[in-house]
């Protein structure tokens, strides 16, 4: 729910909080309240989580920047390789070097870092030719020892529920997102157990 509200409030990262006046925020919150009343108008959002081992937990909480570990594990995992290769072929002169540090404004492939906190990273993307934009979120909750991966994009749930082809595409997306969170966990566990 928080990811969806962040996307609606910032127009999927296009407008950072620093760019919004208090008047803009009040107006957007009223618009969000109207959208929230009709579930078919809500943007598609998903969230997946998986528990990490004690060794991985200890590694994440001891690291000075768990956010960077999450970003590197997600985009650098074996499960992400096919997407990385495909996106690199589409735009070989783009931002293809996996960052060591994910700073605000940094780009990797089609994502741009638009929100960064000590335990959370949100990267936004746009496919302007299809008028689709969205975000990918990675986070860690030390109290629950869980890693999270979520997505939100500006396709209303009403559209997702209508066509059979869209439903099948979303089912495939869900399976792929679960596959990616498993890859992120595998990568984090591997890094945490590899001696330095």
PDB file of C-alpha atoms in Angstrom:
ATOM      1  CA  UNK A   1       0.000   0.000   0.000  1.00  0.00           C
ATOM      2  CA  UNK A   2       2.836   2.385   0.841  1.00  0.00           C
ATOM      3  CA  UNK A   3       4.535   1.776  -2.511  1.00  0.00           C
ATOM      4  CA  UNK A   4       1.295   2.494  -4.389  1.00  0.00           C
ATOM      5  CA  UNK A   5       0.741   5.726  -2.462  1.00  0.00           C
ATOM      6  CA  UNK A   6       4.347   6.829  -3.052  1.00  0.00           C
ATOM      7  CA  UNK A   7       3.889   6.221  -6.797  1.00  0.00           C
ATOM      8  CA  UNK A   8       0.642   8.155  -6.910  1.00  0.00           C
ATOM      9  CA  UNK A   9       1.971  11.005  -4.784  1.00  0.00           C
ATOM     10  CA  UNK A  10       5.168  11.461  -6.833  1.00  0.00           C
ATOM     11  CA  UNK A  11       3.713  10.475 -10.240  1.00  0.00           C
ATOM     12  CA  UNK A  12       5.914   7.360 -10.255  1.00  0.00           C
ATOM     13  CA  UNK A  13       8.970   9.314  -9.174  1.00  0.00           C
ATOM     14  CA  UNK A  14       8.617  12.051 -11.797  1.00  0.00           C
ATOM     15  CA  UNK A  15       7.949  14.587  -9.051  1.00  0.00           C
ATOM     16  CA  UNK A  16      10.109  14.219  -5.978  1.00  0.00           C
ATOM     17  CA  UNK A  17       8.836  15.432  -2.626  1.00  0.00           C
ATOM     18  CA  UNK A  18      11.319  18.298  -2.806  1.00  0.00           C
ATOM     19  CA  UNK A  19       9.553  19.554  -5.968  1.00  0.00           C
ATOM     20  CA  UNK A  20       6.055  19.553  -4.439  1.00  0.00           C
ATOM     21  CA  UNK A  21       4.656  22.471  -2.492  1.00  0.00           C
ATOM     22  CA  UNK A  22       2.329  21.828   0.444  1.00  0.00           C
ATOM     23  CA  UNK A  23      -0.546  22.893  -1.837  1.00  0.00           C
ATOM     24  CA  UNK A  24       0.539  20.317  -4.459  1.00  0.00           C
ATOM     25  CA  UNK A  25       0.714  17.636  -1.778  1.00  0.00           C
ATOM     26  CA  UNK A  26      -2.792  18.424  -0.484  1.00  0.00           C
ATOM     27  CA  UNK A  27      -4.191  18.370  -4.041  1.00  0.00           C
ATOM     28  CA  UNK A  28      -2.495  15.069  -4.828  1.00  0.00           C
ATOM     29  CA  UNK A  29      -3.667  13.518  -1.559  1.00  0.00           C
ATOM     30  CA  UNK A  30      -7.272  14.452  -2.440  1.00  0.00           C
ATOM     31  CA  UNK A  31      -6.808  12.874  -5.889  1.00  0.00           C
ATOM     32  CA  UNK A  32      -5.318   9.754  -4.284  1.00  0.00           C
ATOM     33  CA  UNK A  33      -8.277   9.511  -1.884  1.00  0.00           C
ATOM     34  CA  UNK A  34     -10.642   9.546  -4.895  1.00  0.00           C
ATOM     35  CA  UNK A  35      -8.615   6.857  -6.690  1.00  0.00           C
ATOM     36  CA  UNK A  36      -8.421   4.710  -3.539  1.00  0.00           C
ATOM     37  CA  UNK A  37     -12.230   4.613  -3.384  1.00  0.00           C
ATOM     38  CA  UNK A  38     -12.381   2.752  -6.708  1.00  0.00           C
ATOM     39  CA  UNK A  39     -10.124  -0.342  -6.701  1.00  0.00           C
ATOM     40  CA  UNK A  40     -10.367  -0.635 -10.502  1.00  0.00           C
ATOM     41  CA  UNK A  41      -8.563   2.739 -10.831  1.00  0.00           C
ATOM     42  CA  UNK A  42      -5.671   1.775  -8.541  1.00  0.00           C
ATOM     43  CA  UNK A  43      -2.347   1.208 -10.298  1.00  0.00           C
ATOM     44  CA  UNK A  44      -1.133  -2.383 -10.413  1.00  0.00           C
ATOM     45  CA  UNK A  45       1.055  -3.112  -7.387  1.00  0.00           C
ATOM     46  CA  UNK A  46       2.682  -6.261  -6.090  1.00  0.00           C
ATOM     47  CA  UNK A  47       4.968  -7.084  -3.204  1.00  0.00           C
ATOM     48  CA  UNK A  48       7.009 -10.220  -2.552  1.00  0.00           C
ATOM     49  CA  UNK A  49       9.025 -11.055   0.527  1.00  0.00           C
ATOM     50  CA  UNK A  50      11.379 -13.745   1.646  1.00  0.00           C
ATOM     51  CA  UNK A  51      13.151 -14.392   4.917  1.00  0.00           C
ATOM     52  CA  UNK A  52      16.960 -14.394   4.999  1.00  0.00           C
ATOM     53  CA  UNK A  53      19.272 -16.555   7.074  1.00  0.00           C
ATOM     54  CA  UNK A  54      20.843 -15.316  10.306  1.00  0.00           C
ATOM     55  CA  UNK A  55      24.214 -15.038   8.532  1.00  0.00           C
ATOM     56  CA  UNK A  56      22.678 -12.886   5.791  1.00  0.00           C
ATOM     57  CA  UNK A  57      20.776 -10.792   8.344  1.00  0.00           C
ATOM     58  CA  UNK A  58      23.977 -10.164  10.320  1.00  0.00           C
ATOM     59  CA  UNK A  59      25.774  -9.210   7.107  1.00  0.00           C
ATOM     60  CA  UNK A  60      23.041  -6.756   6.052  1.00  0.00           C
ATOM     61  CA  UNK A  61      22.749  -4.995   9.420  1.00  0.00           C
ATOM     62  CA  UNK A  62      26.535  -4.744   9.793  1.00  0.00           C
ATOM     63  CA  UNK A  63      27.009  -3.252   6.318  1.00  0.00           C
ATOM     64  CA  UNK A  64      27.257   0.569   6.173  1.00  0.00           C
ATOM     65  CA  UNK A  65      24.822   0.663   3.224  1.00  0.00           C
ATOM     66  CA  UNK A  66      22.358  -2.237   3.020  1.00  0.00           C
ATOM     67  CA  UNK A  67      20.531  -0.328   0.274  1.00  0.00           C
ATOM     68  CA  UNK A  68      23.492  -0.727  -2.083  1.00  0.00           C
ATOM     69  CA  UNK A  69      23.663  -4.452  -1.284  1.00  0.00           C
ATOM     70  CA  UNK A  70      19.975  -4.817  -2.157  1.00  0.00           C
ATOM     71  CA  UNK A  71      20.369  -3.005  -5.483  1.00  0.00           C
ATOM     72  CA  UNK A  72      23.487  -4.959  -6.448  1.00  0.00           C
ATOM     73  CA  UNK A  73      21.902  -8.268  -5.418  1.00  0.00           C
ATOM     74  CA  UNK A  74      18.716  -7.582  -7.374  1.00  0.00           C
ATOM     75  CA  UNK A  75      20.233  -6.265 -10.595  1.00  0.00           C
ATOM     76  CA  UNK A  76      23.364  -8.446 -10.317  1.00  0.00           C
ATOM     77  CA  UNK A  77      21.686 -11.784  -9.605  1.00  0.00           C
ATOM     78  CA  UNK A  78      21.834 -14.754 -11.952  1.00  0.00           C
ATOM     79  CA  UNK A  79      18.051 -14.606 -12.230  1.00  0.00           C
ATOM     80  CA  UNK A  80      18.279 -11.091 -13.696  1.00  0.00           C
ATOM     81  CA  UNK A  81      20.872 -12.020 -16.387  1.00  0.00           C
ATOM     82  CA  UNK A  82      18.389 -12.581 -19.248  1.00  0.00           C
ATOM     83  CA  UNK A  83      16.690  -9.225 -18.661  1.00  0.00           C
ATOM     84  CA  UNK A  84      20.067  -7.475 -18.329  1.00  0.00           C
ATOM     85  CA  UNK A  85      21.251  -8.967 -21.649  1.00  0.00           C
ATOM     86  CA  UNK A  86      18.003  -8.078 -23.419  1.00  0.00           C
ATOM     87  CA  UNK A  87      17.974  -4.486 -22.157  1.00  0.00           C
ATOM     88  CA  UNK A  88      21.672  -4.064 -22.971  1.00  0.00           C
ATOM     89  CA  UNK A  89      21.010  -5.242 -26.550  1.00  0.00           C
ATOM     90  CA  UNK A  90      18.146  -2.748 -26.865  1.00  0.00           C
ATOM     91  CA  UNK A  91      20.314   0.128 -25.625  1.00  0.00           C
ATOM     92  CA  UNK A  92      24.005  -0.876 -25.713  1.00  0.00           C
ATOM     93  CA  UNK A  93      25.162   2.716 -25.177  1.00  0.00           C
ATOM     94  CA  UNK A  94      22.941   3.245 -22.148  1.00  0.00           C
ATOM     95  CA  UNK A  95      23.786   2.829 -18.482  1.00  0.00           C
ATOM     96  CA  UNK A  96      24.957  -0.781 -18.508  1.00  0.00           C
ATOM     97  CA  UNK A  97      27.538  -0.735 -15.700  1.00  0.00           C
ATOM     98  CA  UNK A  98      26.079  -2.094 -12.448  1.00  0.00           C
ATOM     99  CA  UNK A  99      26.723   0.587  -9.819  1.00  0.00           C
ATOM    100  CA  UNK A 100      28.547  -0.137  -6.585  1.00  0.00           C
ATOM    101  CA  UNK A 101      26.558   2.656  -4.933  1.00  0.00           C
ATOM    102  CA  UNK A 102      22.970   3.577  -5.843  1.00  0.00           C
ATOM    103  CA  UNK A 103      22.773   7.354  -5.426  1.00  0.00           C
ATOM    104  CA  UNK A 104      19.706   9.460  -6.156  1.00  0.00           C
ATOM    105  CA  UNK A 105      19.529  10.153  -9.879  1.00  0.00           C
ATOM    106  CA  UNK A 106      21.869   7.296 -10.840  1.00  0.00           C
ATOM    107  CA  UNK A 107      20.767   5.204 -13.798  1.00  0.00           C
ATOM    108  CA  UNK A 108      21.151   1.526 -14.559  1.00  0.00           C
ATOM    109  CA  UNK A 109      19.686   0.082 -17.761  1.00  0.00           C
ATOM    110  CA  UNK A 110      16.147   1.566 -17.875  1.00  0.00           C
ATOM    111  CA  UNK A 111      15.900   2.351 -14.139  1.00  0.00           C
ATOM    112  CA  UNK A 112      16.711   5.556 -12.297  1.00  0.00           C
ATOM    113  CA  UNK A 113      17.166   5.787  -8.530  1.00  0.00           C
ATOM    114  CA  UNK A 114      14.419   8.106  -7.311  1.00  0.00           C
ATOM    115  CA  UNK A 115      14.191   7.218  -3.618  1.00  0.00           C
ATOM    116  CA  UNK A 116      16.873   5.942  -1.313  1.00  0.00           C
ATOM    117  CA  UNK A 117      16.711   5.216   2.405  1.00  0.00           C
ATOM    118  CA  UNK A 118      19.063   3.146   4.577  1.00  0.00           C
ATOM    119  CA  UNK A 119      16.950   0.011   4.079  1.00  0.00           C
ATOM    120  CA  UNK A 120      14.941   0.789   0.922  1.00  0.00           C
ATOM    121  CA  UNK A 121      15.627   1.581  -2.720  1.00  0.00           C
ATOM    122  CA  UNK A 122      13.053   2.657  -5.310  1.00  0.00           C
ATOM    123  CA  UNK A 123      14.038   2.845  -8.961  1.00  0.00           C
ATOM    124  CA  UNK A 124      11.628   4.161 -11.581  1.00  0.00           C
ATOM    125  CA  UNK A 125      11.363   3.395 -15.286  1.00  0.00           C
ATOM    126  CA  UNK A 126       9.388   4.645 -18.294  1.00  0.00           C
ATOM    127  CA  UNK A 127       8.353   3.166 -21.611  1.00  0.00           C
ATOM    128  CA  UNK A 128       7.250   6.401 -23.210  1.00  0.00           C
ATOM    129  CA  UNK A 129       6.245   4.809 -26.519  1.00  0.00           C
ATOM    130  CA  UNK A 130       3.590   2.802 -24.605  1.00  0.00           C
ATOM    131  CA  UNK A 131       2.775   5.528 -22.007  1.00  0.00           C
ATOM    132  CA  UNK A 132       3.729   3.096 -19.243  1.00  0.00           C
ATOM    133  CA  UNK A 133       5.797   3.998 -16.223  1.00  0.00           C
ATOM    134  CA  UNK A 134       6.458   2.328 -12.956  1.00  0.00           C
ATOM    135  CA  UNK A 135       8.852   1.535 -10.188  1.00  0.00           C
ATOM    136  CA  UNK A 136      10.795  -1.335  -8.715  1.00  0.00           C
ATOM    137  CA  UNK A 137      11.357  -1.416  -4.966  1.00  0.00           C
ATOM    138  CA  UNK A 138      13.823  -3.385  -2.870  1.00  0.00           C
ATOM    139  CA  UNK A 139      13.821  -3.220   0.919  1.00  0.00           C
ATOM    140  CA  UNK A 140      14.977  -5.007   4.046  1.00  0.00           C
ATOM    141  CA  UNK A 141      13.193  -5.228   7.394  1.00  0.00           C
ATOM    142  CA  UNK A 142      15.750  -6.238  10.047  1.00  0.00           C
ATOM    143  CA  UNK A 143      13.106  -6.912  12.708  1.00  0.00           C
ATOM    144  CA  UNK A 144      11.407  -9.522  10.501  1.00  0.00           C
ATOM    145  CA  UNK A 145      14.627 -10.587   8.706  1.00  0.00           C
ATOM    146  CA  UNK A 146      12.801 -10.227   5.392  1.00  0.00           C
ATOM    147  CA  UNK A 147      13.833  -8.860   2.018  1.00  0.00           C
ATOM    148  CA  UNK A 148      11.088  -7.277  -0.087  1.00  0.00           C
ATOM    149  CA  UNK A 149      10.695  -6.709  -3.803  1.00  0.00           C
ATOM    150  CA  UNK A 150       7.738  -4.758  -5.141  1.00  0.00           C
ATOM    151  CA  UNK A 151       6.535  -3.289  -8.392  1.00  0.00           C
ATOM    152  CA  UNK A 152       3.994  -0.643  -9.227  1.00  0.00           C
ATOM    153  CA  UNK A 153       3.043   0.641 -12.652  1.00  0.00           C
ATOM    154  CA  UNK A 154       0.398   2.892 -14.093  1.00  0.00           C
ATOM    155  CA  UNK A 155      -1.849   0.164 -15.446  1.00  0.00           C
ATOM    156  CA  UNK A 156      -5.118   0.292 -13.468  1.00  0.00           C
ATOM    157  CA  UNK A 157      -6.314  -2.918 -11.836  1.00  0.00           C
ATOM    158  CA  UNK A 158      -9.501  -2.563 -13.882  1.00  0.00           C
ATOM    159  CA  UNK A 159      -7.507  -3.051 -17.090  1.00  0.00           C
ATOM    160  CA  UNK A 160      -5.546  -5.940 -15.611  1.00  0.00           C
ATOM    161  CA  UNK A 161      -8.794  -7.748 -14.768  1.00  0.00           C
ATOM    162  CA  UNK A 162     -10.421  -7.245 -18.182  1.00  0.00           C
ATOM    163  CA  UNK A 163      -8.588  -8.876 -21.069  1.00  0.00           C
ATOM    164  CA  UNK A 164      -7.438 -12.487 -21.120  1.00  0.00           C
ATOM    165  CA  UNK A 165      -4.129 -11.543 -22.758  1.00  0.00           C
ATOM    166  CA  UNK A 166      -3.422  -8.904 -20.085  1.00  0.00           C
ATOM    167  CA  UNK A 167      -4.336 -11.400 -17.343  1.00  0.00           C
ATOM    168  CA  UNK A 168      -1.899 -13.940 -18.774  1.00  0.00           C
ATOM    169  CA  UNK A 169       0.782 -11.262 -19.045  1.00  0.00           C
ATOM    170  CA  UNK A 170       0.282 -10.268 -15.418  1.00  0.00           C
ATOM    171  CA  UNK A 171       0.411 -13.909 -14.282  1.00  0.00           C
ATOM    172  CA  UNK A 172       3.731 -14.216 -16.107  1.00  0.00           C
ATOM    173  CA  UNK A 173       4.921 -10.973 -14.471  1.00  0.00           C
ATOM    174  CA  UNK A 174       4.052 -12.311 -11.004  1.00  0.00           C
ATOM    175  CA  UNK A 175       5.994 -15.540 -11.613  1.00  0.00           C
ATOM    176  CA  UNK A 176       8.950 -13.547 -12.963  1.00  0.00           C
ATOM    177  CA  UNK A 177       8.907 -11.125  -9.996  1.00  0.00           C
ATOM    178  CA  UNK A 178       8.948 -14.097  -7.590  1.00  0.00           C
ATOM    179  CA  UNK A 179      11.847 -15.533  -9.601  1.00  0.00           C
ATOM    180  CA  UNK A 180      13.704 -12.202  -9.269  1.00  0.00           C
ATOM    181  CA  UNK A 181      13.206 -11.946  -5.495  1.00  0.00           C
ATOM    182  CA  UNK A 182      14.537 -15.507  -5.168  1.00  0.00           C
ATOM    183  CA  UNK A 183      17.571 -14.492  -7.234  1.00  0.00           C
ATOM    184  CA  UNK A 184      18.133 -11.446  -5.039  1.00  0.00           C
ATOM    185  CA  UNK A 185      18.010 -13.641  -1.917  1.00  0.00           C
ATOM    186  CA  UNK A 186      20.393 -16.195  -3.448  1.00  0.00           C
ATOM    187  CA  UNK A 187      22.826 -13.406  -4.323  1.00  0.00           C
ATOM    188  CA  UNK A 188      22.628 -11.841  -0.840  1.00  0.00           C
ATOM    189  CA  UNK A 189      23.114 -15.234   0.824  1.00  0.00           C
ATOM    190  CA  UNK A 190      26.090 -15.975  -1.416  1.00  0.00           C
ATOM    191  CA  UNK A 191      27.773 -12.637  -0.702  1.00  0.00           C
ATOM    192  CA  UNK A 192      27.082 -12.964   3.029  1.00  0.00           C
ATOM    193  CA  UNK A 193      28.712 -16.408   3.237  1.00  0.00           C
ATOM    194  CA  UNK A 194      31.691 -15.688   0.960  1.00  0.00           C
ATOM    195  CA  UNK A 195      34.828 -14.863   2.955  1.00  0.00           C
ATOM    196  CA  UNK A 196      36.329 -11.473   2.063  1.00  0.00           C
TER     197      UNK A 196
END
